[in-house]
Amino acid sequence: MEGKVVEVQAAWREGAHVDDAQYRAMYEASVSDPDAFWGEHGKRIDWMTPFTKVKNTSFAPGQVSIKWFEDGKTNVAYNCIDRHLETRGDQTAIIWEGDNPDESKHITYRELHAQVCRMANVLRNRGVSKGDRVTLYMPMIPEAAYAMLACARLGAIHAIVFGGFSPDSLASRIQGCTSKVVITADEGLRGGRKVPLKANVDEAIKRLGSDLVEHVIVVRRTGGSVAMEPGRDVYYDEAAEQVTDHCPAEAVEAEHPLFILYTSGSTGQPKGVVHTTGGYLVYASMTHQYVFDYREGDVYWCTADVGWVTGHSYIVYGPLANGATTLMFEGIPTYPSTSRFWEVVDKHKVNIFYTAPTAIRSLMGGGEGPVKKTSRQSLRVLGSVGEPINPEAWEWYYNVVGEQRCSIVDTWWQTETGGILITPLPGATALKPGSATRPFFGVTPEMVDAEGKVLQGPCEGNLCIADSWPGQMRTVYGDHERFEQTYFSTYPGKYFTGDGARRDADGYYWITGRVDDVINVSGHRMGTAEVESSLVAHPKVAEAAVVGYPHNVKGQGIYAYVTLNDGEEGDDALRKELVTWVRKDIGPIASPDLIQFAPGLPKTRSGKIMRRILRKIAEDDFGSLGDTSTLAEPAVVDDLIENRQNRP
Ligand code: 6R9
């Protein structure tokens, strides 16, 4: 094989779900006859009405339509809870580890059932029924999972908004899916600091300026005092006392929406990605089992937040559908110390650990000491997700955290894909540091050049997927045309991921990052257009262009070029003001890292900003600007280089 290879260890193969030969045989079967393959694996979940049709999908221009198991009926909460009660009612479903290391609790499947039924009844008493949208703006507490599953139980559609988003961002998402009910907490707690969730909800509702939101359900987390609007707001514990812990799970069609999750793209406002019931759950549970080589009795921990897709598929739905014990962590990797992750691993004897490269890189900065003082003997599989993992971070994860004993799964996927698409399998795949390796069952990657020509063999190009898989998003909420336009029009007949990749001689994929105007900051997606529109909304700003640049810890940082209105002075005070402005407007994850005041931006004669040049200057790589002959005013480039902000 080409390049550095870490072979599958005998210990990883022992007891694993598949070895290399089995992977190859199953992969071949999955792509040569998807109906037969998924017809079989579709039965891994329980159906109230069994399906007879399996795959009915089209990527054809103008008629994109994706349906899986369409005549079956099931319920996601039933599959994640009820079906386990007989065999594992007393097994821990969720281990909750609080921000404060002295706080943790175990919730059994039986307790989970009672809690979810209660939450469902509280929702039902407030008029929530099948198809209604419910917005969740929650900290990482068990009630977040209860709320997700309670919606699923009723056939209601949850739309989670990450707790780090601003009131404005929250307002536009509540509006986007017209939620009449919002579930939140008084305050969140992260790294010892309080997050004013309820106050943000109040502010968001004020900005909506309508009576769209009829009910706000407030879980008491810190007990901090918050304003409660009579008739609209209710404390969850008080409402829960009024209802029973019995609530039937509603059988819904396989294609009934399970959730909406907003995500950034290269243009416009965030899109509401829609995932449905049957195919999503089959895919989330199957990938969870095979990718992490999940085994009966394992303690599994994914450090994501439920506000992101990773939290949906790999904290809640995949693991619980598999009857696993899933750990939910409220805190951050560096509180109270940089040993926290590993202390939690030891405390709860975690076997499978799944985190993001940005967390690994930030902990790497603290050296081996904080890791070495913990045991980590329980660990068997280490996962990575969210952005390309650089080989140095991979090696550190493998050598220091896993002591060369644990397999590493670098899992490539997206909000849109519902579950993992390209990944090693622990017992099957020889690893290459920095490569997401090979496609999961049923996934057909295709590399195309800029003209859409399909490339063969080793190559570099744009990553597409040729055919549908069960976990794929079905539409953009309320805008199917935008769905087709965004994902199926660049290379007609294919799903375009927005990522660039390299395929090596062994058929391994190396994701190189986004090829569109999306930047990836600490594993979080940000559209450059969103940050730009926030900046230009500032009264002193005339124009703005935002690009990503390499950042040691975050992967990419946000670099903003800002042109001020005539007469305005660009100084450090204004830089600070603009950072605060964007934080308030979108949320802390959108804060620009570097701001360069620019008298002019490089534009073509037709007025298009040449981002390629801006990216190069932000990368401090202006020796190779390429062709600048089409610029309207070539002189602006000299000024940009002269005043660049990213200097070693
Ligand atoms: C699950 C998730 C998706 C984008 C995706 C890609 C990047 C995610 C990656 C990876 C390289 C990996 N990405 N995992 N790049 N290797 N293992 O992160 O979803 O927030 O929608 O982001 O993240 O660029 O297109 P989402």
XYZ file of C-alpha atoms and ligand atoms in Angstrom:
674
model
C 0.000 0.000 0.000
C 0.944 3.579 -0.635
C 2.137 5.923 2.133
C 2.183 5.296 5.868
C -0.080 2.419 6.851
C -1.171 1.239 10.296
C -2.295 -2.361 9.869
C -5.360 -3.773 11.604
C -4.149 -5.297 14.871
C -5.124 -8.883 15.707
C -6.831 -7.599 18.858
C -9.076 -5.259 16.832
C -10.157 -8.120 14.599
C -10.996 -10.390 17.496
C -14.743 -10.233 18.104
C -15.165 -7.435 15.531
C -18.344 -7.281 13.453
C -16.418 -7.522 10.170
C -12.918 -8.190 8.905
C -11.559 -6.934 5.604
C -12.948 -9.764 3.473
C -16.388 -9.390 5.042
C -16.296 -5.628 4.514
C -15.501 -6.122 0.834
C -18.221 -8.719 0.358
C -20.846 -6.627 2.145
C -19.822 -3.475 0.311
C -20.055 -5.232 -3.027
C -23.494 -6.617 -2.151
C -24.691 -3.188 -0.964
C -23.863 -1.403 -4.205
C -24.689 -4.163 -6.674
C -28.157 -4.804 -5.258
C -29.195 -2.014 -2.863
C -32.774 -3.288 -2.684
C -31.711 -6.691 -1.434
C -29.047 -5.304 0.913
C -31.184 -2.625 2.544
C -34.264 -4.834 2.449
C -32.354 -7.115 4.776
C -30.722 -4.455 6.967
C -33.922 -2.398 7.117
C -35.147 -5.080 9.486
C -32.626 -4.084 12.130
C -35.294 -1.730 13.474
C -38.817 -2.770 14.467
C -41.657 -1.846 12.127
C -45.263 -1.456 13.177
C -46.202 -1.943 9.536
C -43.419 -3.786 7.702
C -42.182 -2.220 4.456
C -42.497 -4.029 1.146
C -40.727 -1.375 -0.957
C -37.086 -0.567 -0.222
C -35.460 2.045 -2.437
C -37.262 4.604 -4.545
C -34.832 7.404 -5.278
C -33.917 9.703 -8.136
C -31.124 12.274 -8.502
C -32.380 13.244 -11.982
C -32.401 17.004 -12.677
C -35.789 18.512 -11.885
C -37.110 15.369 -10.275
C -34.944 14.698 -7.268
C -36.905 12.477 -4.915
C -35.635 10.256 -2.123
C -37.774 7.621 -0.450
C -36.719 4.576 1.507
C -38.951 1.869 2.977
C -41.841 4.126 1.970
C -44.802 1.876 2.757
C -43.532 0.894 6.210
C -44.599 2.515 9.473
C -42.587 2.773 12.636
C -41.686 5.097 15.496
C -38.178 6.226 16.383
C -38.804 6.546 20.147
C -40.299 3.053 20.203
C -37.123 1.731 18.576
C -34.823 3.680 20.879
C -36.661 2.772 24.086
C -39.711 0.518 24.204
C -38.297 -2.396 22.279
C -35.420 -2.637 24.759
C -37.544 -2.687 27.908
C -38.031 -6.401 28.125
C -34.370 -7.313 27.734
C -32.567 -4.271 29.113
C -35.001 -2.211 31.171
C -32.510 -1.929 34.026
C -29.477 -1.272 31.851
C -28.148 2.282 31.794
C -29.274 4.051 28.641
C -27.704 7.438 29.362
C -24.804 8.313 31.627
C -24.933 12.013 32.251
C -21.710 13.722 33.292
C -22.232 17.267 34.491
C -20.051 20.288 33.933
C -19.077 19.936 37.579
C -17.099 16.673 38.011
C -19.039 15.891 41.197
C -22.304 15.685 39.304
C -23.286 12.656 37.264
C -26.179 10.251 36.960
C -27.285 7.036 35.291
C -30.649 6.780 33.554
C -31.893 3.268 32.791
C -33.960 2.387 29.738
C -36.981 2.044 32.027
C -36.414 5.504 33.498
C -35.833 6.888 30.025
C -39.189 5.470 28.968
C -40.999 7.132 31.869
C -39.233 10.469 31.332
C -39.880 10.563 27.605
C -43.547 9.662 28.080
C -43.937 12.466 30.595
C -42.292 14.985 28.315
C -44.470 13.788 25.426
C -47.589 14.270 27.538
C -46.504 17.763 28.527
C -46.125 18.572 24.835
C -49.407 16.937 23.921
C -51.198 18.965 26.595
C -49.915 22.042 24.822
C -51.412 21.016 21.528
C -48.356 19.396 19.945
C -49.246 16.598 17.559
C -47.902 14.769 14.523
C -46.102 17.046 12.073
C -45.851 20.064 14.414
C -42.417 21.661 14.751
C -40.881 22.102 18.194
C -37.725 24.185 18.662
C -35.217 22.993 21.259
C -32.637 25.425 22.648
C -31.079 23.308 25.336
C -27.910 22.661 27.301
C -26.405 19.157 27.363
C -28.712 17.697 29.989
C -30.770 14.485 29.800
C -33.912 16.548 29.212
C -32.512 17.437 25.767
C -32.625 13.753 24.823
C -36.030 13.348 26.487
C -37.364 16.248 24.446
C -36.022 14.842 21.161
C -37.497 11.427 21.860
C -40.772 12.920 23.136
C -41.207 14.723 19.819
C -40.403 11.520 17.943
C -42.901 9.636 20.092
C -45.707 11.986 19.027
C -44.564 12.288 15.419
C -43.684 15.943 16.065
C -40.590 17.340 14.317
C -37.810 18.752 16.463
C -35.568 21.563 15.339
C -32.612 21.954 17.673
C -30.765 25.244 17.759
C -27.267 25.062 19.246
C -27.154 26.879 22.608
C -24.255 29.046 21.379
C -26.398 30.769 18.763
C -27.625 34.308 19.367
C -31.241 35.385 19.906
C -31.335 36.610 16.289
C -30.190 33.271 14.901
C -32.663 31.506 17.175
C -35.471 33.814 16.043
C -34.865 33.178 12.367
C -34.865 29.411 12.941
C -38.081 29.513 15.006
C -39.609 31.533 12.197
C -38.126 29.315 9.493
C -39.990 26.251 10.700
C -42.885 28.104 12.419
C -42.550 26.473 15.843
C -45.346 27.214 18.266
C -43.475 25.551 21.118
C -39.923 26.140 22.372
C -38.200 23.961 24.968
C -35.257 25.493 26.808
C -33.611 25.684 30.243
C -33.252 28.533 32.697
C -29.492 28.617 32.118
C -26.835 26.350 30.682
C -23.568 25.596 32.436
C -20.282 25.190 30.559
C -16.820 25.391 31.998
C -18.268 26.879 35.195
C -19.936 29.689 33.284
C -23.650 30.280 32.911
C -25.331 30.622 29.535
C -28.560 32.697 29.618
C -30.713 30.372 27.525
C -34.147 31.475 28.720
C -33.227 35.148 28.445
C -32.091 34.490 24.863
C -35.400 32.803 24.077
C -37.261 35.830 25.466
C -35.143 38.122 23.320
C -35.681 35.937 20.233
C -39.443 35.946 20.707
C -39.390 39.712 21.147
C -37.547 40.046 17.854
C -40.055 37.828 16.091
C -42.599 40.476 16.991
C -45.473 38.036 16.555
C -47.467 35.636 18.679
C -46.127 32.612 16.798
C -44.653 31.057 19.953
C -47.485 29.969 22.228
C -45.558 27.927 24.787
C -42.088 28.039 26.277
C -41.214 25.052 28.437
C -38.348 25.785 30.814
C -36.264 23.019 32.368
C -34.660 24.096 35.633
C -30.937 23.508 35.305
C -29.166 26.059 37.486
C -32.237 27.329 39.346
C -31.206 30.854 38.390
C -34.055 33.332 38.378
C -35.529 34.054 34.961
C -38.516 36.038 33.756
C -41.606 33.889 33.217
C -44.388 35.189 31.001
C -47.716 34.064 32.493
C -49.796 31.939 30.134
C -46.837 31.326 27.816
C -43.993 30.048 29.992
C -44.065 27.034 32.263
C -41.411 25.242 34.291
C -41.030 21.713 33.020
C -41.021 20.066 36.460
C -44.335 21.725 37.332
C -45.949 20.695 34.051
C -44.569 17.159 34.361
C -46.265 16.700 37.736
C -49.627 17.108 36.042
C -49.228 14.209 33.612
C -48.701 10.446 33.691
C -45.635 8.574 32.521
C -47.631 6.640 30.008
C -47.893 7.729 26.375
C -48.277 5.502 23.324
C -45.730 5.796 20.488
C -47.462 6.935 17.308
C -46.758 4.798 14.234
C -45.641 7.165 11.466
C -44.765 6.630 7.803
C -41.119 5.844 7.070
C -40.836 9.164 5.240
C -42.440 11.227 8.002
C -39.954 13.943 9.080
C -38.082 13.255 12.314
C -36.159 16.498 12.564
C -35.057 19.697 10.919
C -31.528 20.938 11.536
C -30.290 24.255 10.199
C -26.882 24.266 8.570
C -24.744 26.782 6.716
C -24.127 26.716 2.997
C -22.252 28.879 0.535
C -25.147 31.215 -0.147
C -27.983 32.807 1.745
C -29.296 31.991 5.160
C -28.878 28.559 6.798
C -30.984 25.799 5.289
C -33.364 23.567 7.211
C -32.053 20.090 6.486
C -34.903 17.561 6.755
C -34.309 13.996 7.916
C -37.082 11.441 8.024
C -37.868 8.398 10.110
C -37.141 4.919 8.763
C -34.097 5.248 6.527
C -32.432 7.675 8.928
C -32.748 5.344 11.901
C -31.628 2.278 9.959
C -28.574 4.171 8.741
C -27.703 5.880 12.066
C -27.956 2.615 14.004
C -26.101 0.526 11.454
C -23.199 2.955 11.132
C -23.014 3.283 14.912
C -22.679 -0.482 15.251
C -20.136 -1.102 12.475
C -18.043 2.067 12.476
C -17.406 2.017 16.216
C -17.528 -1.764 16.301
C -20.059 -1.303 19.082
C -20.459 -4.424 21.225
C -23.025 -5.397 23.821
C -22.129 -3.836 27.173
C -19.818 -1.146 25.767
C -19.865 2.335 27.240
C -19.869 4.757 24.346
C -19.103 8.481 24.483
C -19.510 11.063 21.758
C -18.442 14.529 22.948
C -20.528 16.500 20.441
C -23.416 18.780 21.375
C -26.973 17.746 20.514
C -27.188 21.051 18.647
C -25.143 19.508 15.827
C -25.936 16.519 13.645
C -23.284 14.403 15.358
C -25.223 14.739 18.588
C -28.441 13.676 16.869
C -27.107 10.570 15.136
C -24.332 9.497 17.489
C -25.313 10.587 20.988
C -29.023 9.894 20.798
C -30.538 8.002 17.874
C -27.875 5.531 16.682
C -26.695 4.376 20.132
C -30.156 4.169 21.702
C -31.592 2.285 18.720
C -28.784 -0.212 19.355
C -29.577 -0.481 23.078
C -26.215 1.024 23.967
C -25.102 2.989 27.012
C -24.411 6.475 25.714
C -22.588 9.138 27.701
C -23.769 12.725 27.549
C -21.306 15.380 28.712
C -22.395 18.845 29.731
C -18.967 20.424 30.009
C -15.870 21.285 27.998
C -12.506 19.495 27.526
C -10.541 21.995 29.594
C -12.628 22.318 32.758
C -11.720 22.017 35.545
C -8.464 20.885 33.895
C -7.168 19.623 30.573
C -7.338 16.064 31.928
C -11.132 16.191 32.017
C -11.870 13.980 28.979
C -9.572 11.251 30.243
C -10.836 11.508 33.805
C -14.375 10.999 32.515
C -13.154 8.016 30.459
C -11.730 6.439 33.637
C -14.696 7.365 35.826
C -17.236 5.699 33.549
C -14.956 3.069 31.949
C -15.578 4.361 28.446
C -14.780 1.877 25.652
C -15.519 3.993 22.585
C -14.662 7.682 22.444
C -15.658 10.021 19.590
C -14.489 13.636 19.365
C -13.309 16.361 16.972
C -9.789 17.189 15.720
C -10.038 20.695 17.148
C -10.387 19.242 20.660
C -7.438 16.925 20.070
C -5.284 19.775 18.795
C -6.150 22.022 21.713
C -5.278 19.256 24.203
C -2.072 18.432 22.310
C -0.931 21.951 23.156
C -0.899 20.972 26.846
C 1.487 18.079 26.245
C 1.286 14.449 27.352
C 1.214 15.064 31.124
C -2.528 15.655 31.550
C -3.243 12.507 29.498
C -0.599 10.266 31.058
C -1.837 10.823 34.584
C -5.025 8.900 33.701
C -5.384 5.193 32.927
C -7.588 5.028 29.776
C -7.306 1.233 29.863
C -11.012 0.847 29.029
C -10.636 2.550 25.628
C -10.792 0.384 22.505
C -11.934 2.624 19.617
C -11.205 6.330 19.098
C -13.246 8.336 16.593
C -12.749 11.684 14.883
C -15.280 13.887 13.076
C -15.946 17.405 11.903
C -12.941 18.338 9.789
C -9.869 16.762 8.284
C -7.602 15.435 11.021
C -4.022 16.418 10.322
C -1.540 13.535 10.555
C 0.221 15.093 13.614
C -3.045 15.159 15.571
C -3.869 11.645 14.341
C -0.519 10.363 15.597
C -0.974 12.026 18.963
C -4.463 10.562 19.315
C -3.141 7.135 18.353
C 0.131 7.125 20.307
C -0.601 9.231 23.374
C -4.339 8.879 24.015
C -4.730 5.340 22.681
C -1.205 4.112 23.481
C -1.126 2.370 20.085
C -3.704 -0.039 21.427
C -6.880 1.569 20.072
C -8.053 1.741 16.509
C -8.862 5.145 15.079
C -11.898 5.846 12.942
C -11.720 9.118 11.010
C -15.349 9.478 10.002
C -16.310 11.752 7.119
C -19.919 12.860 6.789
C -22.217 15.884 6.852
C -25.455 17.194 8.337
C -26.989 16.356 4.980
C -25.824 12.749 4.963
C -27.478 11.825 8.288
C -24.719 9.385 9.137
C -21.122 8.452 8.403
C -20.275 7.875 4.708
C -16.508 7.387 4.498
C -14.672 5.714 7.376
C -12.489 2.849 8.457
C -14.091 -0.112 10.258
C -11.947 -1.179 13.250
C -11.629 -4.873 12.436
C -11.377 -4.406 8.686
C -9.551 -1.328 7.473
C -5.810 -0.718 7.492
C -5.404 2.897 8.583
C -3.577 5.811 7.027
C -3.160 8.860 9.293
C -5.174 11.692 7.764
C -7.344 9.563 5.480
C -11.034 8.798 6.074
C -10.252 5.648 4.029
C -13.169 3.789 2.391
C -16.917 4.135 1.833
C -19.452 2.603 4.195
C -21.957 0.062 2.858
C -24.208 1.482 0.154
C -22.091 4.600 -0.382
C -20.827 5.284 -3.925
C -18.289 8.125 -3.937
C -17.437 9.624 -7.299
C -14.644 12.064 -8.010
C -15.309 14.651 -10.679
C -13.254 17.459 -12.168
C -14.467 21.047 -12.473
C -16.321 20.202 -15.694
C -18.085 17.276 -14.074
C -16.068 14.581 -15.827
C -15.881 11.459 -13.661
C -12.285 10.663 -12.744
C -10.931 7.133 -12.487
C -8.181 5.696 -10.295
C -5.921 7.915 -8.192
C -6.982 11.536 -8.638
C -7.843 14.812 -6.991
C -11.212 16.467 -7.505
C -14.642 17.231 -6.167
C -16.372 14.616 -4.105
C -19.833 13.513 -5.227
C -22.006 10.556 -4.290
C -23.541 8.767 -7.249
C -26.561 7.156 -5.633
C -28.773 7.491 -2.559
C -28.263 5.851 0.852
C -30.979 5.550 3.519
C -29.681 8.322 5.819
C -29.627 11.014 3.164
C -31.518 14.288 3.761
C -34.804 14.408 1.878
C -35.324 18.088 1.249
C -34.715 21.610 2.491
C -37.625 22.438 4.767
C -40.224 24.267 2.714
C -37.959 24.664 -0.320
C -37.406 21.539 -2.385
C -36.096 23.619 -5.265
C -33.290 24.954 -3.099
C -32.468 21.347 -2.205
C -32.114 20.402 -5.883
C -30.269 23.598 -6.689
C -27.777 23.300 -3.842
C -26.856 19.648 -4.077
C -27.816 18.267 -7.478
C -27.315 21.053 -10.017
C -23.522 21.518 -9.958
C -22.997 18.008 -11.312
C -26.413 16.942 -12.606
C -27.473 13.484 -11.525
C -25.058 13.380 -8.580
C -25.144 14.554 -4.984
C -22.363 17.138 -4.643
C -20.870 17.254 -1.159
C -19.122 20.633 -1.399
C -15.887 18.912 -0.359
C -12.703 18.380 -2.301
C -10.832 15.097 -1.960
C -7.953 13.014 -3.198
C -8.217 9.317 -3.950
C -4.998 7.347 -3.715
C -3.835 4.193 -5.471
C -5.440 2.029 -2.770
C -8.818 3.664 -3.318
C -8.553 5.559 -0.021
C -10.183 8.989 0.245
C -8.399 11.987 1.728
C -10.828 14.839 2.302
C -9.089 18.135 1.624
C -11.851 20.481 2.819
C -14.628 22.588 1.397
C -14.385 23.799 -2.160
C -17.304 26.211 -1.715
C -17.675 29.319 0.428
C -18.188 27.390 3.615
C -15.537 27.525 6.300
C -15.039 25.007 9.045
C -14.176 26.598 12.382
C -13.470 24.061 15.123
C -15.594 21.564 13.241
C -18.524 24.001 12.984
C -19.788 25.070 9.609
C -20.050 28.753 8.830
C -21.091 30.292 5.543
C -18.826 33.215 4.626
C -21.943 34.953 3.282
C -23.561 34.891 6.726
C -20.587 36.593 8.386
C -20.374 39.108 5.534
C -24.010 40.088 5.796
C -23.632 40.553 9.527
C -20.591 42.820 9.033
C -22.197 44.989 6.367
C -25.192 45.501 8.644
C -22.871 47.512 10.932
C -23.410 51.236 10.358
C -19.717 51.949 9.734
C -19.158 49.141 7.215
C -19.552 49.590 3.472
C -18.414 46.204 2.243
C -16.979 42.964 3.599
C -15.470 39.766 2.278
C -14.793 36.791 4.520
C -12.490 33.838 3.904
C -10.978 31.015 5.941
C -7.288 30.705 6.766
C -5.328 27.876 8.431
C -5.541 28.064 12.217
C -3.472 25.829 14.527
C -6.274 24.847 16.864
C -9.528 25.684 15.104
C -8.550 24.153 11.768
C -9.742 27.284 10.028
C -10.008 30.791 11.377
C -12.279 33.566 10.089
C -10.493 36.351 8.206
C -12.595 39.382 7.356
C -11.694 42.118 4.883
C -13.733 45.183 5.719
C -14.174 48.363 3.723
C -15.456 51.229 5.851
C -17.796 54.040 4.901
C -16.125 57.296 3.885
C -14.745 59.153 6.868
C -14.609 56.146 9.192
C -11.325 55.236 10.838
C -10.260 51.585 11.079
C -8.501 50.949 14.408
C -8.308 48.270 17.098
C -11.306 49.672 18.913
C -13.420 49.256 15.787
C -12.017 45.753 15.293
C -13.245 44.846 18.775
C -16.574 46.484 18.092
C -17.054 44.466 14.906
C -16.143 41.182 16.607
C -18.686 41.890 19.354
C -21.227 42.845 16.708
C -20.913 39.529 14.849
C -20.902 37.509 18.086
C -24.123 39.168 19.136
C -25.665 38.840 15.718
C -24.866 35.197 14.916
C -23.118 33.695 17.942
C -19.580 33.244 19.309
C -18.647 30.601 16.705
C -18.880 33.260 13.986
C -16.427 35.725 15.620
C -13.831 36.916 13.126
C -10.282 36.052 14.234
C -8.597 38.644 12.053
C -9.994 41.818 10.552
C -8.190 43.758 7.869
C -9.452 47.201 6.952
C -9.199 47.489 3.193
C -9.791 50.634 1.149
C -10.900 48.393 -1.717
C -11.480 44.727 -2.506
C -10.079 42.971 -5.561
C -12.883 42.742 -8.096
C -13.293 41.631 -11.646
C -14.471 44.219 -14.147
C -17.948 42.800 -13.738
C -17.743 43.529 -9.991
C -17.223 40.027 -8.647
C -14.965 39.799 -5.606
C -11.993 37.570 -6.413
C -11.983 35.408 -3.317
C -9.116 33.288 -4.574
C -6.810 36.287 -4.088
C -8.273 37.113 -0.686
C -7.771 33.524 0.442
C -4.129 33.545 -0.652
C -3.381 36.776 1.187
C -5.164 35.488 4.305
C -3.020 32.356 4.085
C 0.073 34.600 3.969
C 0.865 32.977 0.618
C 0.798 35.952 -1.694
C 3.779 34.862 -3.780
C 1.446 32.815 -5.956
C -1.582 34.964 -6.547
C -2.059 33.557 -10.016
C -3.705 35.517 -12.756
C -4.661 39.008 -11.602
C -5.039 40.452 -15.089
C -8.825 40.440 -14.939
C -8.857 42.754 -11.926
C -10.520 46.111 -12.356
C -7.936 47.827 -10.124
C -4.798 45.712 -9.736
C -3.340 48.245 -7.250
C -5.716 47.243 -4.444
C -3.840 43.952 -4.166
C -0.600 45.686 -3.148
C -2.392 47.472 -0.352
C -3.984 44.233 0.823
C -0.601 42.476 0.944
C 1.013 45.425 2.677
C -1.580 45.423 5.452
C -2.179 41.707 5.819
C -3.009 40.514 9.323
C -1.835 36.906 9.327
C 1.900 37.175 9.860
C 3.973 34.507 11.566
C -20.630 15.534 10.718
C -20.335 16.963 10.430
C -19.691 18.720 7.348
C -18.355 19.115 6.777
C -17.942 18.247 5.610
C -16.434 18.341 5.691
C -16.149 18.405 7.166
C -16.627 16.387 8.614
C -14.805 15.217 8.338
C -14.722 16.384 7.546
C -12.654 15.728 6.768
C -13.707 14.298 8.305
N -15.859 17.089 7.750
N -15.990 15.250 8.980
N -13.648 16.632 6.774
N -12.655 14.596 7.502
N -13.674 13.174 9.043
O -19.279 17.464 10.765
O -21.318 17.653 9.754
O -21.277 20.067 10.537
O -22.481 19.352 8.429
O -19.981 19.441 8.538
O -17.342 18.939 7.764
O -15.990 19.516 5.074
O -18.489 18.729 4.410
P -21.318 19.191 9.343
